Amino acid sequence: MRLFVSEGAPGSLPVLAAARRAQGRAELLISTVGPEECVVPFLTQPKVPVLQLDNGNYLFSTSAICRYFFLLSGWEQDDLTNQWLEWEATELQPALSAALYYLVVQGKKGEDVLGPVRRALTHIDHSLSRRSCPFLAGETESLADIVLWGALYPLLQDPAYLPEELGALHSWFQTVSSQEPCQRAAETVLKQQGVLALRPYLQKQPQPSSLQGRAVSNEPEEEELATLSEEEIAMAVTAWEKGLGNLPPLRPPQNPVLPVAGERNVLITSALPYVNNVPHLGNIIGCVLSADVFARYSRLRQWNTLYLCGTDEYGTATETKAMEEGLTPQEICDKYHAIHADIYRWFNISFDIFGRTTTPQQTKITQDIFQRLFSRGFVLQDTVEQLRCEQCARFLADRFVEGVCPFCGYEEARGDQCDKCGKLINATELKKPQCKVCRSCPVVKSSQHLFLDLPKLEKRLEEWLENTLPGSDWTPNARFIIRSWLRDGLKPRCITRDLKWGTPVPLEGFEDKVFYVWFDATIGYLSITANYTDQWERWWKNPEQVSLYQFMAKDNVPFHGLVFPCSALGAEDNYTLVSHLIATEYLNYEDGKFSKSRGVGVFGDMAQDTGIPADIWRFYLLYIRPEGQDSAFSWTDMLLKNNSELLNNLGNFINRAGMFVSKFFGGYVPEMVLTSDDQRLLAHVTLELQHYHQLLEKVRIRDALRSILTISRHGNQYIQVNEPWKRIKGSEADRQRAGTVTGLAVNIAALLSVMLQPYMPTVSATIQAQLQLPPPACGILLTNFLCTLPAGHLIGTVSPLFQKLENDQIESLRQRFGGGQLEESLELKAKVSSKPAVGETVTATGPQQIQVLMDEVTKQGNIVRELKAQKADKNQVAAEVAKLLDLKKQLALAEGKPLETPKGKKKK
Amino acid sequence: MAAAAELTLLEKSLGLSKGNKYSAQGERQIPVLQTNNGPSLTGLTTIAAHLVKQANKEYLLGSTAEEKAIVQQWLEYRVTRVDGHSSKDDIHALLKDLNSYLEDKVYLTGYNFTLADILLYYGLHRFIVSIRVAGFFSVMFRMIFLS
């Protein structure tokens, strides 16, 4: 038999590694062909590697070739191996070819590459750790290991693309890679050039189809209905029956909140917003709102929680703004601090403190840390060349210079950091620098400055990271950013500036200078706490008892994960360092970026004027939280999610459950006699609740929100199947059944109100008031589903929770805030006008409406089929199909099912 | 044809009496089979091969090492190329390739009818209309009627 390979074809890796199995069984000749040579006569597209068998037939599938070699060695096929190979071909390969294309052909890096494969890598990791076998299909290395190893090797051989938190994947990959045949295959194919060896081949390949027509997806991952064991059901029932008696007493509110020995003490910070920018939705979801959800969750767990934030007020930008508005910097800060505080109050952010950085405490603590660093030899002095704008007669702060990025060539790089490649820049390195204020070209002048000696602290930092990262909940992007910084090596960073508006430098010869904001902004967390309580050191110099969670967008990771820890480690004062660094990706607006100058996007203060309640904003922003990948705010999507998930799913369920209690049982929760079906539902809800806890403990805020919606979907189905509104009119047994279903449903609604509290605090309080949920049950969330509304409990007045968002309302908001394409809005209007009459009646969704819609769908389906059978005019068919799709959509909405939005140009 | 319906059809033609229940997973609605003794199985061809073994008709998976590898290759082709096609041109190209492969063969492995023929037939079923229009896919036709 003859094996055809091509230089740099990734398929050669597993094939060569597997070929050893066939040694001595058959003679194998290897021929190298060009990447575009058609070896297989019946295939139109070139394909390598290919194995020509002795009878003339061809194996052109990489897995099939490997399988053949294994079969020759006497190996027997099994289900688990088949399953892995099918998964490899259908799931892993499309994701992997996209990642390799980005990396090798397009030269992208980081999350762009890792993003497409992350889910697949996690799947492998979970399977390995769940089965606790060293290999994919058992105790020994086998076909599945070779095929997956070969597919993954080009990417994972670079440690930057082997996420550390995937421990099981890590050790599996190392084990397989160290096998001799694999080592040899890797050397032959990659020739020690790493992934670049694949370049000549991949460049000649068509763009992977998985890349085409891919849009940012806000859609949830699939929900699997887990299988339940008898024990799980029994445990869920026991917990349920204990009811309110299971709840511990509510923790009385403390002021100030201080750490308590022996308890879980959670300190939460949100990145400090810069004072003179009004935050946009991306800022809000990236820091304050995400941190708020976690803080509220943490309090529901009865953990001792302190959540703080504040405005970052020093720096040139404030000075400039003050000049513009004819105020002093302090007055500007006072004014904008109030604007920020108002916005966050409107969004219902539950800060324990919302402080600011321009306080005497800030000066005291910053100077203390500096003195400690200075006396320990971690501060260097050097002459700096700095950009000075002669026209404005001042040194330009980094963010006041723009130019071409020296690393990636991006044209609008800021003086401190490039928005495109994310690298930190020294302003003088910018090509074609421009003063951002007057657009003239600044000149370079020199002056004396102080530097933090990061190279000297690097070793301590690495030791600390080694102890902190494993087992922590640092987000993958944060780990990645820190790792790439350390790989490039740390350099001394300048910590002083020629400015007045800042923390004074306590050193002779530096009287007219202040600290650079990025040195002292992160110290703001400490000083804000110090303004809250004089015992602030119990939080900040107490790493043994305090878990510190810091929330931010990914551009802030270097300062929190690297620079501040270096300062704190160098100061040697037992500071509390970040245990969990939670960084989001970016949120885009419609198809572009938020832009204050172009007036595109929604900013914090404007959200209030839209007439949409804060909780709806919170819900939607959290639903699309850029967790793991960038996401996009879209008006149309917001309307859909409000109308389908909130109105028709969650709101509909909670409202119906409460209404049944009011209407059929006079407001008293009826007796519940659980059947085995009800017990299964209890167990499913418990399982989903536990899933919610697992996710939130890992700060996977967006995913945990899906659990809430899943429970209410279960609830809706439960009501729909059991039809309590019919049974209540039936026999004694029927009425008892109606009571059980209603009682269980209203208890699920009560549970949902607590789970919802971190996300939608106002709606949660409304539900709890409607149900008259007892106070301990409102303030504590256990890992088990309890009966908190026992039989005989009297509920309050039930009313609808959500309002429908209308197309024209959303359309006018979209126009007001810019963004979105003209075509798109035209299309939307067209849709609105051609909507069939039945569409407008589906606001309240009883079973009757659903039935009406189902009939309509069937009818319309028949019309379409008939037309198609008659080979009718294309346009006519298309029009009828459009009607059918619209009806199906309405039906889905009415049933509270998630909408299937068309993705790409996939058919069927 | 939904994957579950296809597997039920396969069960019948294999003479398996006890009907299995299938759930579907994810955007592509991948079938999942919950087995009595052990973990669930995921994926159309994985479950199909499992059913064949259950029915004691292993010969449908190929008899020699070579045949076994070829059967699995075409099963993979079915789930990646036939199910994963993205355009009319794609369908055209794959039908043309298949046609030229089958020029000198009765079945995908040569002379023996296997699971690969069954699943490829099921997978291609929905293109039959276009085959009729295209006219010249005589070999495909033969395959479809023989099976």
PDB file of C-alpha atoms in Angstrom, chain A residues 50-283:
ATOM      1  CA  VAL A  50      -4.538   9.350   1.100  1.00  0.00           C
ATOM      2  CA  LEU A  51      -3.833   5.655   1.437  1.00  0.00           C
ATOM      3  CA  GLN A  52      -3.963   3.585  -1.730  1.00  0.00           C
ATOM      4  CA  LEU A  53      -4.765   0.012  -0.772  1.00  0.00           C
ATOM      5  CA  ASP A  54      -3.276  -2.993  -2.490  1.00  0.00           C
ATOM      6  CA  ASN A  55      -6.529  -3.752  -4.309  1.00  0.00           C
ATOM      7  CA  GLY A  56      -6.516  -0.256  -5.789  1.00  0.00           C
ATOM      8  CA  ASN A  57      -9.200   1.239  -3.551  1.00  0.00           C
ATOM      9  CA  TYR A  58      -8.499   4.494  -1.699  1.00  0.00           C
ATOM     10  CA  LEU A  59      -8.868   5.681   1.872  1.00  0.00           C
ATOM     11  CA  PHE A  60      -9.071   9.463   1.760  1.00  0.00           C
ATOM     12  CA  SER A  61     -10.317  10.091   5.303  1.00  0.00           C
ATOM     13  CA  THR A  62      -7.580  10.684   7.855  1.00  0.00           C
ATOM     14  CA  SER A  63      -9.503   8.840  10.564  1.00  0.00           C
ATOM     15  CA  ALA A  64     -10.268   5.931   8.259  1.00  0.00           C
ATOM     16  CA  ILE A  65      -6.562   5.555   7.425  1.00  0.00           C
ATOM     17  CA  CYS A  66      -5.669   5.549  11.125  1.00  0.00           C
ATOM     18  CA  ARG A  67      -8.484   3.096  11.801  1.00  0.00           C
ATOM     19  CA  TYR A  68      -7.187   0.796   9.079  1.00  0.00           C
ATOM     20  CA  PHE A  69      -3.713   0.733  10.615  1.00  0.00           C
ATOM     21  CA  PHE A  70      -5.209  -0.096  14.003  1.00  0.00           C
ATOM     22  CA  LEU A  71      -7.439  -2.797  12.485  1.00  0.00           C
ATOM     23  CA  LEU A  72      -4.383  -4.396  10.849  1.00  0.00           C
ATOM     24  CA  SER A  73      -2.785  -4.694  14.272  1.00  0.00           C
ATOM     25  CA  GLY A  74      -5.751  -6.735  15.493  1.00  0.00           C
ATOM     26  CA  TRP A  75      -7.599  -3.948  17.312  1.00  0.00           C
ATOM     27  CA  GLU A  76     -11.407  -4.329  17.592  1.00  0.00           C
ATOM     28  CA  GLN A  77     -13.814  -1.473  16.925  1.00  0.00           C
ATOM     29  CA  ASP A  78     -15.948  -0.246  19.814  1.00  0.00           C
ATOM     30  CA  ASP A  79     -18.788   2.221  20.371  1.00  0.00           C
ATOM     31  CA  LEU A  80     -16.820   4.716  22.394  1.00  0.00           C
ATOM     32  CA  THR A  81     -14.079   5.001  19.784  1.00  0.00           C
ATOM     33  CA  ASN A  82     -16.686   5.394  17.040  1.00  0.00           C
ATOM     34  CA  GLN A  83     -18.331   8.128  19.046  1.00  0.00           C
ATOM     35  CA  TRP A  84     -15.059  10.014  19.503  1.00  0.00           C
ATOM     36  CA  LEU A  85     -14.209   9.736  15.823  1.00  0.00           C
ATOM     37  CA  GLU A  86     -17.651  10.895  14.725  1.00  0.00           C
ATOM     38  CA  TRP A  87     -17.383  13.835  17.127  1.00  0.00           C
ATOM     39  CA  GLU A  88     -13.916  14.618  15.812  1.00  0.00           C
ATOM     40  CA  ALA A  89     -15.158  14.715  12.226  1.00  0.00           C
ATOM     41  CA  THR A  90     -18.373  16.670  12.822  1.00  0.00           C
ATOM     42  CA  GLU A  91     -17.586  18.961  15.755  1.00  0.00           C
ATOM     43  CA  LEU A  92     -13.867  19.253  16.370  1.00  0.00           C
ATOM     44  CA  GLN A  93     -12.636  19.539  12.781  1.00  0.00           C
ATOM     45  CA  PRO A  94     -14.861  22.483  11.739  1.00  0.00           C
ATOM     46  CA  ALA A  95     -13.877  24.394  14.883  1.00  0.00           C
ATOM     47  CA  LEU A  96     -10.235  23.470  14.585  1.00  0.00           C
ATOM     48  CA  SER A  97      -9.892  24.347  10.928  1.00  0.00           C
ATOM     49  CA  ALA A  98     -11.325  27.786  11.692  1.00  0.00           C
ATOM     50  CA  ALA A  99      -8.841  28.260  14.554  1.00  0.00           C
ATOM     51  CA  LEU A 100      -5.876  27.107  12.475  1.00  0.00           C
ATOM     52  CA  TYR A 101      -6.955  29.309   9.606  1.00  0.00           C
ATOM     53  CA  TYR A 102      -7.085  32.343  11.891  1.00  0.00           C
ATOM     54  CA  LEU A 103      -3.741  31.482  13.442  1.00  0.00           C
ATOM     55  CA  VAL A 104      -1.703  30.332  10.470  1.00  0.00           C
ATOM     56  CA  VAL A 105      -3.198  32.089   7.463  1.00  0.00           C
ATOM     57  CA  GLN A 106      -4.559  35.272   8.976  1.00  0.00           C
ATOM     58  CA  GLY A 107      -1.909  35.667  11.692  1.00  0.00           C
ATOM     59  CA  LYS A 108      -4.421  36.267  14.455  1.00  0.00           C
ATOM     60  CA  LYS A 109      -3.664  35.506  18.085  1.00  0.00           C
ATOM     61  CA  GLY A 110      -5.147  34.935  21.480  1.00  0.00           C
ATOM     62  CA  GLU A 111      -8.888  34.660  21.904  1.00  0.00           C
ATOM     63  CA  ASP A 112      -9.487  35.016  18.174  1.00  0.00           C
ATOM     64  CA  VAL A 113      -7.826  31.642  17.755  1.00  0.00           C
ATOM     65  CA  LEU A 114      -8.884  29.993  20.977  1.00  0.00           C
ATOM     66  CA  GLY A 115     -12.477  31.209  20.818  1.00  0.00           C
ATOM     67  CA  PRO A 116     -13.713  28.828  18.102  1.00  0.00           C
ATOM     68  CA  VAL A 117     -12.236  25.715  19.757  1.00  0.00           C
ATOM     69  CA  ARG A 118     -12.770  26.485  23.409  1.00  0.00           C
ATOM     70  CA  ARG A 119     -16.017  24.590  23.645  1.00  0.00           C
ATOM     71  CA  ALA A 120     -14.557  21.529  21.972  1.00  0.00           C
ATOM     72  CA  LEU A 121     -11.492  21.584  24.238  1.00  0.00           C
ATOM     73  CA  THR A 122     -13.716  21.859  27.279  1.00  0.00           C
ATOM     74  CA  HIS A 123     -15.764  18.904  26.046  1.00  0.00           C
ATOM     75  CA  ILE A 124     -12.658  16.710  25.862  1.00  0.00           C
ATOM     76  CA  ASP A 125     -11.479  17.903  29.257  1.00  0.00           C
ATOM     77  CA  HIS A 126     -14.835  17.182  30.888  1.00  0.00           C
ATOM     78  CA  SER A 127     -15.087  13.735  29.318  1.00  0.00           C
ATOM     79  CA  LEU A 128     -11.620  12.831  30.526  1.00  0.00           C
ATOM     80  CA  SER A 129     -12.172  14.051  34.049  1.00  0.00           C
ATOM     81  CA  ARG A 130     -15.661  12.567  34.300  1.00  0.00           C
ATOM     82  CA  ARG A 131     -14.520   9.100  33.313  1.00  0.00           C
ATOM     83  CA  SER A 132     -11.275   9.510  35.230  1.00  0.00           C
ATOM     84  CA  CYS A 133      -9.474   7.383  32.647  1.00  0.00           C
ATOM     85  CA  PRO A 134      -6.084   8.512  31.427  1.00  0.00           C
ATOM     86  CA  PHE A 135      -7.162   7.961  27.802  1.00  0.00           C
ATOM     87  CA  LEU A 136     -10.239   8.772  25.766  1.00  0.00           C
ATOM     88  CA  ALA A 137     -11.546   5.254  25.340  1.00  0.00           C
ATOM     89  CA  GLY A 138     -10.110   3.502  28.353  1.00  0.00           C
ATOM     90  CA  GLU A 139      -7.007   2.552  30.246  1.00  0.00           C
ATOM     91  CA  THR A 140      -4.683   2.338  27.276  1.00  0.00           C
ATOM     92  CA  GLU A 141      -3.839   4.588  24.413  1.00  0.00           C
ATOM     93  CA  SER A 142      -5.937   3.792  21.385  1.00  0.00           C
ATOM     94  CA  LEU A 143      -7.257   4.981  18.063  1.00  0.00           C
ATOM     95  CA  ALA A 144      -9.343   7.833  19.467  1.00  0.00           C
ATOM     96  CA  ASP A 145      -6.325   9.252  21.272  1.00  0.00           C
ATOM     97  CA  ILE A 146      -4.162   9.204  18.146  1.00  0.00           C
ATOM     98  CA  VAL A 147      -6.804  10.793  15.915  1.00  0.00           C
ATOM     99  CA  LEU A 148      -7.673  13.575  18.346  1.00  0.00           C
ATOM    100  CA  TRP A 149      -4.076  14.134  19.328  1.00  0.00           C
ATOM    101  CA  GLY A 150      -3.102  14.487  15.676  1.00  0.00           C
ATOM    102  CA  ALA A 151      -5.903  16.951  15.051  1.00  0.00           C
ATOM    103  CA  LEU A 152      -5.081  19.055  18.118  1.00  0.00           C
ATOM    104  CA  TYR A 153      -1.302  18.913  18.073  1.00  0.00           C
ATOM    105  CA  PRO A 154      -0.608  21.855  15.739  1.00  0.00           C
ATOM    106  CA  LEU A 155      -2.594  24.162  17.996  1.00  0.00           C
ATOM    107  CA  LEU A 156      -1.894  22.775  21.458  1.00  0.00           C
ATOM    108  CA  GLN A 157       1.867  22.361  21.035  1.00  0.00           C
ATOM    109  CA  ASP A 158       1.945  26.113  21.708  1.00  0.00           C
ATOM    110  CA  PRO A 159       1.216  26.268  25.472  1.00  0.00           C
ATOM    111  CA  ALA A 160      -0.556  29.575  24.926  1.00  0.00           C
ATOM    112  CA  TYR A 161      -3.412  27.628  23.340  1.00  0.00           C
ATOM    113  CA  LEU A 162      -3.648  24.912  25.968  1.00  0.00           C
ATOM    114  CA  PRO A 163      -5.794  26.548  28.651  1.00  0.00           C
ATOM    115  CA  GLU A 164      -4.347  25.803  32.078  1.00  0.00           C
ATOM    116  CA  GLU A 165      -7.700  25.337  33.722  1.00  0.00           C
ATOM    117  CA  LEU A 166      -8.339  22.301  31.517  1.00  0.00           C
ATOM    118  CA  GLY A 167      -6.170  20.093  33.667  1.00  0.00           C
ATOM    119  CA  ALA A 168      -7.349  16.729  32.387  1.00  0.00           C
ATOM    120  CA  LEU A 169      -6.873  17.770  28.754  1.00  0.00           C
ATOM    121  CA  HIS A 170      -3.453  19.060  29.707  1.00  0.00           C
ATOM    122  CA  SER A 171      -2.160  15.842  31.164  1.00  0.00           C
ATOM    123  CA  TRP A 172      -3.766  13.702  28.439  1.00  0.00           C
ATOM    124  CA  PHE A 173      -2.104  15.822  25.772  1.00  0.00           C
ATOM    125  CA  GLN A 174       1.299  15.648  27.477  1.00  0.00           C
ATOM    126  CA  THR A 175       1.044  11.876  27.879  1.00  0.00           C
ATOM    127  CA  VAL A 176       0.110  11.214  24.264  1.00  0.00           C
ATOM    128  CA  SER A 177       2.653  13.727  22.959  1.00  0.00           C
ATOM    129  CA  SER A 178       5.447  11.961  24.794  1.00  0.00           C
ATOM    130  CA  GLN A 179       4.794   8.623  23.023  1.00  0.00           C
ATOM    131  CA  GLU A 180       7.582   7.853  20.638  1.00  0.00           C
ATOM    132  CA  PRO A 181       5.493   7.473  17.423  1.00  0.00           C
ATOM    133  CA  CYS A 182       3.753  10.767  18.153  1.00  0.00           C
ATOM    134  CA  GLN A 183       7.018  12.536  18.816  1.00  0.00           C
ATOM    135  CA  ARG A 184       8.402  11.284  15.553  1.00  0.00           C
ATOM    136  CA  ALA A 185       5.296  12.241  13.580  1.00  0.00           C
ATOM    137  CA  ALA A 186       5.433  15.724  15.093  1.00  0.00           C
ATOM    138  CA  GLU A 187       9.063  16.162  14.117  1.00  0.00           C
ATOM    139  CA  THR A 188       8.428  14.961  10.579  1.00  0.00           C
ATOM    140  CA  VAL A 189       5.424  17.178   9.980  1.00  0.00           C
ATOM    141  CA  LEU A 190       6.218  20.372  11.899  1.00  0.00           C
ATOM    142  CA  LYS A 191       9.996  20.232  11.408  1.00  0.00           C
ATOM    143  CA  GLN A 192      10.516  22.176  14.659  1.00  0.00           C
ATOM    144  CA  GLN A 193       8.893  25.234  13.102  1.00  0.00           C
ATOM    145  CA  GLY A 194       5.758  24.947  15.156  1.00  0.00           C
ATOM    146  CA  VAL A 195       2.440  25.644  13.583  1.00  0.00           C
ATOM    147  CA  LEU A 196       3.986  27.778  10.836  1.00  0.00           C
ATOM    148  CA  ALA A 197       5.102  24.580   9.105  1.00  0.00           C
ATOM    149  CA  LEU A 198       1.463  24.140   8.082  1.00  0.00           C
ATOM    150  CA  ARG A 199       1.365  27.463   6.350  1.00  0.00           C
ATOM    151  CA  PRO A 200       2.372  26.471   2.795  1.00  0.00           C
ATOM    152  CA  TYR A 201      -0.376  23.838   2.821  1.00  0.00           C
ATOM    153  CA  LEU A 202      -3.159  25.741   4.590  1.00  0.00           C
ATOM    154  CA  GLN A 203      -2.687  28.793   2.389  1.00  0.00           C
ATOM    155  CA  LYS A 204      -3.563  26.691  -0.637  1.00  0.00           C
ATOM    156  CA  GLN A 205      -6.770  25.405   0.965  1.00  0.00           C
ATOM    157  CA  PRO A 206     -10.134  27.115   0.538  1.00  0.00           C
ATOM    158  CA  GLN A 207     -11.326  29.080   3.537  1.00  0.00           C
ATOM    159  CA  PRO A 208     -12.965  26.634   5.969  1.00  0.00           C
ATOM    160  CA  SER A 209     -16.721  26.671   5.504  1.00  0.00           C
ATOM    161  CA  SER A 210     -17.204  26.954   9.255  1.00  0.00           C
ATOM    162  CA  LEU A 211     -15.853  30.510   8.888  1.00  0.00           C
ATOM    163  CA  GLN A 212     -18.271  31.648   6.265  1.00  0.00           C
ATOM    164  CA  GLY A 213     -21.342  33.533   7.307  1.00  0.00           C
ATOM    165  CA  ARG A 214     -20.511  33.339  10.977  1.00  0.00           C
ATOM    166  CA  ALA A 215     -21.937  36.124  13.082  1.00  0.00           C
ATOM    167  CA  VAL A 216     -21.540  36.884  16.736  1.00  0.00           C
ATOM    168  CA  SER A 217     -24.024  34.572  18.338  1.00  0.00           C
ATOM    169  CA  ASN A 218     -26.011  35.470  21.399  1.00  0.00           C
ATOM    170  CA  GLU A 219     -27.833  32.166  21.342  1.00  0.00           C
ATOM    171  CA  PRO A 220     -27.699  29.843  24.300  1.00  0.00           C
ATOM    172  CA  GLU A 221     -25.940  26.524  24.206  1.00  0.00           C
ATOM    173  CA  GLU A 222     -28.124  23.494  24.067  1.00  0.00           C
ATOM    174  CA  GLU A 223     -30.030  22.299  27.060  1.00  0.00           C
ATOM    175  CA  GLU A 224     -29.811  18.641  27.746  1.00  0.00           C
ATOM    176  CA  LEU A 225     -32.385  16.971  29.877  1.00  0.00           C
ATOM    177  CA  ALA A 226     -30.332  15.018  32.342  1.00  0.00           C
ATOM    178  CA  THR A 227     -31.250  11.524  33.393  1.00  0.00           C
ATOM    179  CA  LEU A 228     -32.156  11.236  37.039  1.00  0.00           C
ATOM    180  CA  SER A 229     -31.316   8.454  39.439  1.00  0.00           C
ATOM    181  CA  GLU A 230     -33.736   7.230  42.110  1.00  0.00           C
ATOM    182  CA  GLU A 231     -31.419   8.590  44.822  1.00  0.00           C
ATOM    183  CA  GLU A 232     -31.460  12.049  43.313  1.00  0.00           C
ATOM    184  CA  ILE A 233     -35.232  12.042  43.226  1.00  0.00           C
ATOM    185  CA  ALA A 234     -35.460  10.789  46.808  1.00  0.00           C
ATOM    186  CA  MET A 235     -33.035  13.445  48.043  1.00  0.00           C
ATOM    187  CA  ALA A 236     -34.915  16.223  46.258  1.00  0.00           C
ATOM    188  CA  VAL A 237     -38.181  15.068  47.851  1.00  0.00           C
ATOM    189  CA  THR A 238     -36.682  14.935  51.346  1.00  0.00           C
ATOM    190  CA  ALA A 239     -35.281  18.454  51.053  1.00  0.00           C
ATOM    191  CA  TRP A 240     -38.577  19.750  49.688  1.00  0.00           C
ATOM    192  CA  GLU A 241     -40.547  18.262  52.547  1.00  0.00           C
ATOM    193  CA  LYS A 242     -38.387  19.876  55.225  1.00  0.00           C
ATOM    194  CA  GLY A 243     -39.536  23.222  53.817  1.00  0.00           C
ATOM    195  CA  LEU A 244     -38.925  26.486  55.618  1.00  0.00           C
ATOM    196  CA  GLY A 245     -37.503  24.635  58.617  1.00  0.00           C
ATOM    197  CA  ASN A 246     -34.422  23.997  56.515  1.00  0.00           C
ATOM    198  CA  LEU A 247     -33.499  27.668  56.307  1.00  0.00           C
ATOM    199  CA  PRO A 248     -30.852  29.114  58.604  1.00  0.00           C
ATOM    200  CA  PRO A 249     -31.650  32.459  60.270  1.00  0.00           C
ATOM    201  CA  LEU A 250     -31.068  35.562  58.136  1.00  0.00           C
ATOM    202  CA  ARG A 251     -27.781  37.314  58.775  1.00  0.00           C
ATOM    203  CA  PRO A 252     -28.533  40.734  60.249  1.00  0.00           C
ATOM    204  CA  PRO A 253     -27.208  43.615  58.131  1.00  0.00           C
ATOM    205  CA  GLN A 254     -23.819  44.930  59.298  1.00  0.00           C
ATOM    206  CA  ASN A 255     -22.386  48.393  59.047  1.00  0.00           C
ATOM    207  CA  PRO A 256     -19.561  48.474  58.372  1.00  0.00           C
ATOM    208  CA  VAL A 257     -19.209  44.997  56.879  1.00  0.00           C
ATOM    209  CA  LEU A 258     -15.978  43.488  58.188  1.00  0.00           C
ATOM    210  CA  PRO A 259     -14.357  40.097  57.675  1.00  0.00           C
ATOM    211  CA  VAL A 260     -15.208  37.448  60.233  1.00  0.00           C
ATOM    212  CA  ALA A 261     -12.741  34.682  61.097  1.00  0.00           C
ATOM    213  CA  GLY A 262     -14.025  31.257  60.118  1.00  0.00           C
ATOM    214  CA  GLU A 263     -16.559  32.605  57.633  1.00  0.00           C
ATOM    215  CA  ARG A 264     -16.368  33.056  53.920  1.00  0.00           C
ATOM    216  CA  ASN A 265     -15.376  36.709  53.400  1.00  0.00           C
ATOM    217  CA  VAL A 266     -15.890  37.977  49.890  1.00  0.00           C
ATOM    218  CA  LEU A 267     -14.450  41.299  48.792  1.00  0.00           C
ATOM    219  CA  ILE A 268     -15.740  42.411  45.404  1.00  0.00           C
ATOM    220  CA  THR A 269     -14.452  45.301  43.318  1.00  0.00           C
ATOM    221  CA  SER A 270     -15.601  46.639  40.011  1.00  0.00           C
ATOM    222  CA  ALA A 271     -13.081  48.496  37.829  1.00  0.00           C
ATOM    223  CA  LEU A 272     -13.154  52.187  38.684  1.00  0.00           C
ATOM    224  CA  PRO A 273     -14.812  54.129  35.850  1.00  0.00           C
ATOM    225  CA  TYR A 274     -12.917  57.201  34.694  1.00  0.00           C
ATOM    226  CA  VAL A 275     -14.823  60.137  36.063  1.00  0.00           C
ATOM    227  CA  ASN A 276     -15.432  62.287  33.039  1.00  0.00           C
ATOM    228  CA  ASN A 277     -16.753  59.651  30.672  1.00  0.00           C
ATOM    229  CA  VAL A 278     -20.390  58.743  30.904  1.00  0.00           C
ATOM    230  CA  PRO A 279     -20.335  54.933  30.944  1.00  0.00           C
ATOM    231  CA  HIS A 280     -21.931  53.105  28.000  1.00  0.00           C
ATOM    232  CA  LEU A 281     -23.706  49.773  28.163  1.00  0.00           C
ATOM    233  CA  GLY A 282     -20.445  47.928  27.491  1.00  0.00           C
ATOM    234  CA  ASN A 283     -18.788  49.547  30.513  1.00  0.00           C
TER     235      ASN A 283
END
